[in-house]
Amino acid sequence: MDDYSLINLEKEKLVKLSEISNENWGVVCVLTPYSGGIGDDRGDDRIKTIQNKTPDLNLTISEGNWHLIFEKNGEVTANSFRRSRIDIQQKGFDAIRQKLFDLILFKPENCMDFLQATIYRFSKQGRDYISLGVVER
């Protein structure tokens, strides 16, 4: 997956990650700038595998980059994105955006099953962002 896949998504619409990916993965995690890592693994061995293998990917960890990290059957790979092309926001939403997310049952998450992973693209102050999460049924 490249940044064009994300940049060309329709704004203010939910899209399953599996619809724009060329692969079928087990788990996907997002590594955001300033995050310091993937975070809680919730006891999921697949997320532990991502946490253990992420250092081997030699990702550029800086304020200008963010990454989607995928795992399937112990294989871990990443797609890296420049914030100047498409930015990511996973928390700290304003009240209006949070209310919209609540209405559409969208909950941003750092790690999730690939088939549940959903992207929401939006603009804020002239910049394009995505959030990665799940739709709660």
PDB file of C-alpha atoms in Angstrom:
ATOM      1  CA  MET A   1       0.000   0.000   0.000  1.00  0.00           C
ATOM      2  CA  ASP A   2       1.276   3.478  -0.789  1.00  0.00           C
ATOM      3  CA  ASP A   3       0.235   6.953   0.231  1.00  0.00           C
ATOM      4  CA  TYR A   4      -1.779   7.415  -2.970  1.00  0.00           C
ATOM      5  CA  SER A   5      -4.167   4.735  -1.718  1.00  0.00           C
ATOM      6  CA  LEU A   6      -4.848   6.885   1.330  1.00  0.00           C
ATOM      7  CA  ILE A   7      -4.713  10.302  -0.350  1.00  0.00           C
ATOM      8  CA  ASN A   8      -7.316   9.226  -2.903  1.00  0.00           C
ATOM      9  CA  LEU A   9      -9.839   8.022  -0.326  1.00  0.00           C
ATOM     10  CA  GLU A  10     -13.057   9.967  -0.206  1.00  0.00           C
ATOM     11  CA  LYS A  11     -13.186  12.325   2.757  1.00  0.00           C
ATOM     12  CA  GLU A  12     -15.618  11.856   5.633  1.00  0.00           C
ATOM     13  CA  LYS A  13     -16.258   8.221   4.695  1.00  0.00           C
ATOM     14  CA  LEU A  14     -15.384   4.892   6.315  1.00  0.00           C
ATOM     15  CA  VAL A  15     -13.375   2.487   4.154  1.00  0.00           C
ATOM     16  CA  LYS A  16     -12.203  -1.008   5.093  1.00  0.00           C
ATOM     17  CA  LEU A  17      -8.420  -1.288   4.901  1.00  0.00           C
ATOM     18  CA  SER A  18      -8.845  -4.670   3.184  1.00  0.00           C
ATOM     19  CA  GLU A  19     -10.568  -2.889   0.268  1.00  0.00           C
ATOM     20  CA  ILE A  20      -7.456  -0.860  -0.580  1.00  0.00           C
ATOM     21  CA  SER A  21      -4.736  -3.337   0.381  1.00  0.00           C
ATOM     22  CA  ASN A  22      -3.140  -5.817  -1.982  1.00  0.00           C
ATOM     23  CA  GLU A  23      -2.569  -8.324   0.820  1.00  0.00           C
ATOM     24  CA  ASN A  24      -4.647 -10.154   3.395  1.00  0.00           C
ATOM     25  CA  TRP A  25      -2.991  -9.769   6.798  1.00  0.00           C
ATOM     26  CA  GLY A  26      -3.893 -11.014  10.264  1.00  0.00           C
ATOM     27  CA  VAL A  27      -3.278  -7.868  12.290  1.00  0.00           C
ATOM     28  CA  VAL A  28      -2.462  -4.236  11.567  1.00  0.00           C
ATOM     29  CA  CYS A  29      -0.989  -1.691  13.974  1.00  0.00           C
ATOM     30  CA  VAL A  30      -0.238   1.982  13.538  1.00  0.00           C
ATOM     31  CA  LEU A  31       2.963   3.541  14.804  1.00  0.00           C
ATOM     32  CA  THR A  32       2.389   7.283  15.082  1.00  0.00           C
ATOM     33  CA  PRO A  33       4.947  10.032  15.623  1.00  0.00           C
ATOM     34  CA  TYR A  34       5.661  10.640  19.301  1.00  0.00           C
ATOM     35  CA  SER A  35       3.951   7.371  20.285  1.00  0.00           C
ATOM     36  CA  GLY A  36       7.037   5.597  21.584  1.00  0.00           C
ATOM     37  CA  GLY A  37       5.804   2.233  20.309  1.00  0.00           C
ATOM     38  CA  ILE A  38       2.787   0.105  19.538  1.00  0.00           C
ATOM     39  CA  GLY A  39       1.507   0.025  23.113  1.00  0.00           C
ATOM     40  CA  ASP A  40      -0.730  -2.530  24.817  1.00  0.00           C
ATOM     41  CA  ASP A  41      -0.785  -5.937  23.150  1.00  0.00           C
ATOM     42  CA  ARG A  42      -4.001  -7.015  24.939  1.00  0.00           C
ATOM     43  CA  GLY A  43      -2.534 -10.484  25.287  1.00  0.00           C
ATOM     44  CA  ASP A  44      -2.562 -10.977  21.499  1.00  0.00           C
ATOM     45  CA  ASP A  45       0.490 -12.980  20.396  1.00  0.00           C
ATOM     46  CA  ARG A  46       0.292 -11.432  16.919  1.00  0.00           C
ATOM     47  CA  ILE A  47       0.704  -7.947  18.372  1.00  0.00           C
ATOM     48  CA  LYS A  48       3.569  -9.212  20.542  1.00  0.00           C
ATOM     49  CA  THR A  49       5.185 -10.493  17.347  1.00  0.00           C
ATOM     50  CA  ILE A  50       4.850  -7.025  15.801  1.00  0.00           C
ATOM     51  CA  GLN A  51       6.345  -5.429  18.918  1.00  0.00           C
ATOM     52  CA  ASN A  52       9.276  -7.847  18.893  1.00  0.00           C
ATOM     53  CA  LYS A  53      10.017  -7.568  15.167  1.00  0.00           C
ATOM     54  CA  THR A  54       9.423  -3.829  14.643  1.00  0.00           C
ATOM     55  CA  PRO A  55      13.027  -2.869  15.562  1.00  0.00           C
ATOM     56  CA  ASP A  56      14.281  -5.175  12.762  1.00  0.00           C
ATOM     57  CA  LEU A  57      12.293  -3.149  10.197  1.00  0.00           C
ATOM     58  CA  ASN A  58      14.629  -0.145  10.629  1.00  0.00           C
ATOM     59  CA  LEU A  59      11.734   2.305  10.428  1.00  0.00           C
ATOM     60  CA  THR A  60      12.403   6.018  10.483  1.00  0.00           C
ATOM     61  CA  ILE A  61      10.961   7.077  13.809  1.00  0.00           C
ATOM     62  CA  SER A  62      10.574  10.837  13.646  1.00  0.00           C
ATOM     63  CA  GLU A  63       7.970  13.549  13.803  1.00  0.00           C
ATOM     64  CA  GLY A  64       7.677  13.472  10.006  1.00  0.00           C
ATOM     65  CA  ASN A  65       6.754   9.801   9.557  1.00  0.00           C
ATOM     66  CA  TRP A  66       4.153   7.286  10.628  1.00  0.00           C
ATOM     67  CA  HIS A  67       3.791   3.590   9.794  1.00  0.00           C
ATOM     68  CA  LEU A  68       1.252   0.834   9.289  1.00  0.00           C
ATOM     69  CA  ILE A  69       2.714  -2.453  10.488  1.00  0.00           C
ATOM     70  CA  PHE A  70       1.193  -5.731   9.337  1.00  0.00           C
ATOM     71  CA  GLU A  71       1.533  -9.290  10.666  1.00  0.00           C
ATOM     72  CA  LYS A  72       0.466 -12.671   9.327  1.00  0.00           C
ATOM     73  CA  ASN A  73       1.797 -16.063  10.402  1.00  0.00           C
ATOM     74  CA  GLY A  74       4.815 -14.471  12.093  1.00  0.00           C
ATOM     75  CA  GLU A  75       5.763 -12.342   9.060  1.00  0.00           C
ATOM     76  CA  VAL A  76       5.910  -8.620   9.824  1.00  0.00           C
ATOM     77  CA  THR A  77       6.153  -5.800   7.289  1.00  0.00           C
ATOM     78  CA  ALA A  78       5.487  -2.086   7.287  1.00  0.00           C
ATOM     79  CA  ASN A  79       4.321   0.696   5.013  1.00  0.00           C
ATOM     80  CA  SER A  80       5.730   4.109   5.868  1.00  0.00           C
ATOM     81  CA  PHE A  81       4.090   7.445   5.185  1.00  0.00           C
ATOM     82  CA  ARG A  82       5.221  11.072   5.293  1.00  0.00           C
ATOM     83  CA  ARG A  83       3.041  13.356   7.348  1.00  0.00           C
ATOM     84  CA  SER A  84       3.519  16.042   4.709  1.00  0.00           C
ATOM     85  CA  ARG A  85       1.586  13.838   2.240  1.00  0.00           C
ATOM     86  CA  ILE A  86      -1.103  12.369   4.531  1.00  0.00           C
ATOM     87  CA  ASP A  87      -1.124  12.767   8.273  1.00  0.00           C
ATOM     88  CA  ILE A  88      -2.581  10.526  10.964  1.00  0.00           C
ATOM     89  CA  GLN A  89      -4.561  11.338  14.090  1.00  0.00           C
ATOM     90  CA  GLN A  90      -5.501   8.603  16.550  1.00  0.00           C
ATOM     91  CA  LYS A  91      -6.518  10.648  19.610  1.00  0.00           C
ATOM     92  CA  GLY A  92      -7.139  14.179  20.847  1.00  0.00           C
ATOM     93  CA  PHE A  93     -10.105  14.883  18.573  1.00  0.00           C
ATOM     94  CA  ASP A  94     -12.194  18.008  18.990  1.00  0.00           C
ATOM     95  CA  ALA A  95     -15.735  17.616  20.347  1.00  0.00           C
ATOM     96  CA  ILE A  96     -17.404  17.814  16.923  1.00  0.00           C
ATOM     97  CA  ARG A  97     -15.169  15.127  15.389  1.00  0.00           C
ATOM     98  CA  GLN A  98     -15.569  12.901  18.463  1.00  0.00           C
ATOM     99  CA  LYS A  99     -19.366  13.244  18.322  1.00  0.00           C
ATOM    100  CA  LEU A 100     -19.297  12.265  14.636  1.00  0.00           C
ATOM    101  CA  PHE A 101     -17.161   9.219  15.449  1.00  0.00           C
ATOM    102  CA  ASP A 102     -19.621   8.273  18.187  1.00  0.00           C
ATOM    103  CA  LEU A 103     -22.548   8.577  15.747  1.00  0.00           C
ATOM    104  CA  ILE A 104     -20.925   6.318  13.149  1.00  0.00           C
ATOM    105  CA  LEU A 105     -19.622   3.953  15.872  1.00  0.00           C
ATOM    106  CA  PHE A 106     -16.002   4.500  14.786  1.00  0.00           C
ATOM    107  CA  LYS A 107     -13.350   3.952  17.440  1.00  0.00           C
ATOM    108  CA  PRO A 108      -9.694   4.720  16.616  1.00  0.00           C
ATOM    109  CA  GLU A 109      -7.374   1.910  17.754  1.00  0.00           C
ATOM    110  CA  ASN A 110      -3.629   1.340  17.510  1.00  0.00           C
ATOM    111  CA  CYS A 111      -3.898  -2.391  16.705  1.00  0.00           C
ATOM    112  CA  MET A 112      -6.737  -4.496  15.347  1.00  0.00           C
ATOM    113  CA  ASP A 113      -7.638  -7.511  13.251  1.00  0.00           C
ATOM    114  CA  PHE A 114      -6.907  -6.643   9.640  1.00  0.00           C
ATOM    115  CA  LEU A 115     -10.404  -7.532   8.449  1.00  0.00           C
ATOM    116  CA  GLN A 116     -11.934  -5.127  10.992  1.00  0.00           C
ATOM    117  CA  ALA A 117      -9.482  -2.295  10.270  1.00  0.00           C
ATOM    118  CA  THR A 118     -11.299   0.762   8.977  1.00  0.00           C
ATOM    119  CA  ILE A 119      -9.921   4.086   7.764  1.00  0.00           C
ATOM    120  CA  TYR A 120     -11.608   7.443   8.098  1.00  0.00           C
ATOM    121  CA  ARG A 121     -10.150  10.338   6.071  1.00  0.00           C
ATOM    122  CA  PHE A 122     -10.830  13.957   6.976  1.00  0.00           C
ATOM    123  CA  SER A 123      -9.402  17.458   6.688  1.00  0.00           C
ATOM    124  CA  LYS A 124      -8.547  19.782   9.524  1.00  0.00           C
ATOM    125  CA  GLN A 125      -7.021  23.247   9.229  1.00  0.00           C
ATOM    126  CA  GLY A 126      -6.046  22.637   5.609  1.00  0.00           C
ATOM    127  CA  ARG A 127      -4.328  19.281   6.217  1.00  0.00           C
ATOM    128  CA  ASP A 128      -5.506  15.806   5.266  1.00  0.00           C
ATOM    129  CA  TYR A 129      -5.630  13.161   7.992  1.00  0.00           C
ATOM    130  CA  ILE A 130      -6.662   9.581   8.415  1.00  0.00           C
ATOM    131  CA  SER A 131      -7.657   7.682  11.529  1.00  0.00           C
ATOM    132  CA  LEU A 132      -7.400   3.916  11.758  1.00  0.00           C
ATOM    133  CA  GLY A 133      -9.867   2.036  13.892  1.00  0.00           C
ATOM    134  CA  VAL A 134     -12.827  -0.277  14.074  1.00  0.00           C
ATOM    135  CA  VAL A 135     -16.551   0.159  13.635  1.00  0.00           C
ATOM    136  CA  GLU A 136     -18.292  -1.111  16.721  1.00  0.00           C
ATOM    137  CA  ARG A 137     -21.455  -3.027  15.938  1.00  0.00           C
TER     138      ARG A 137
END
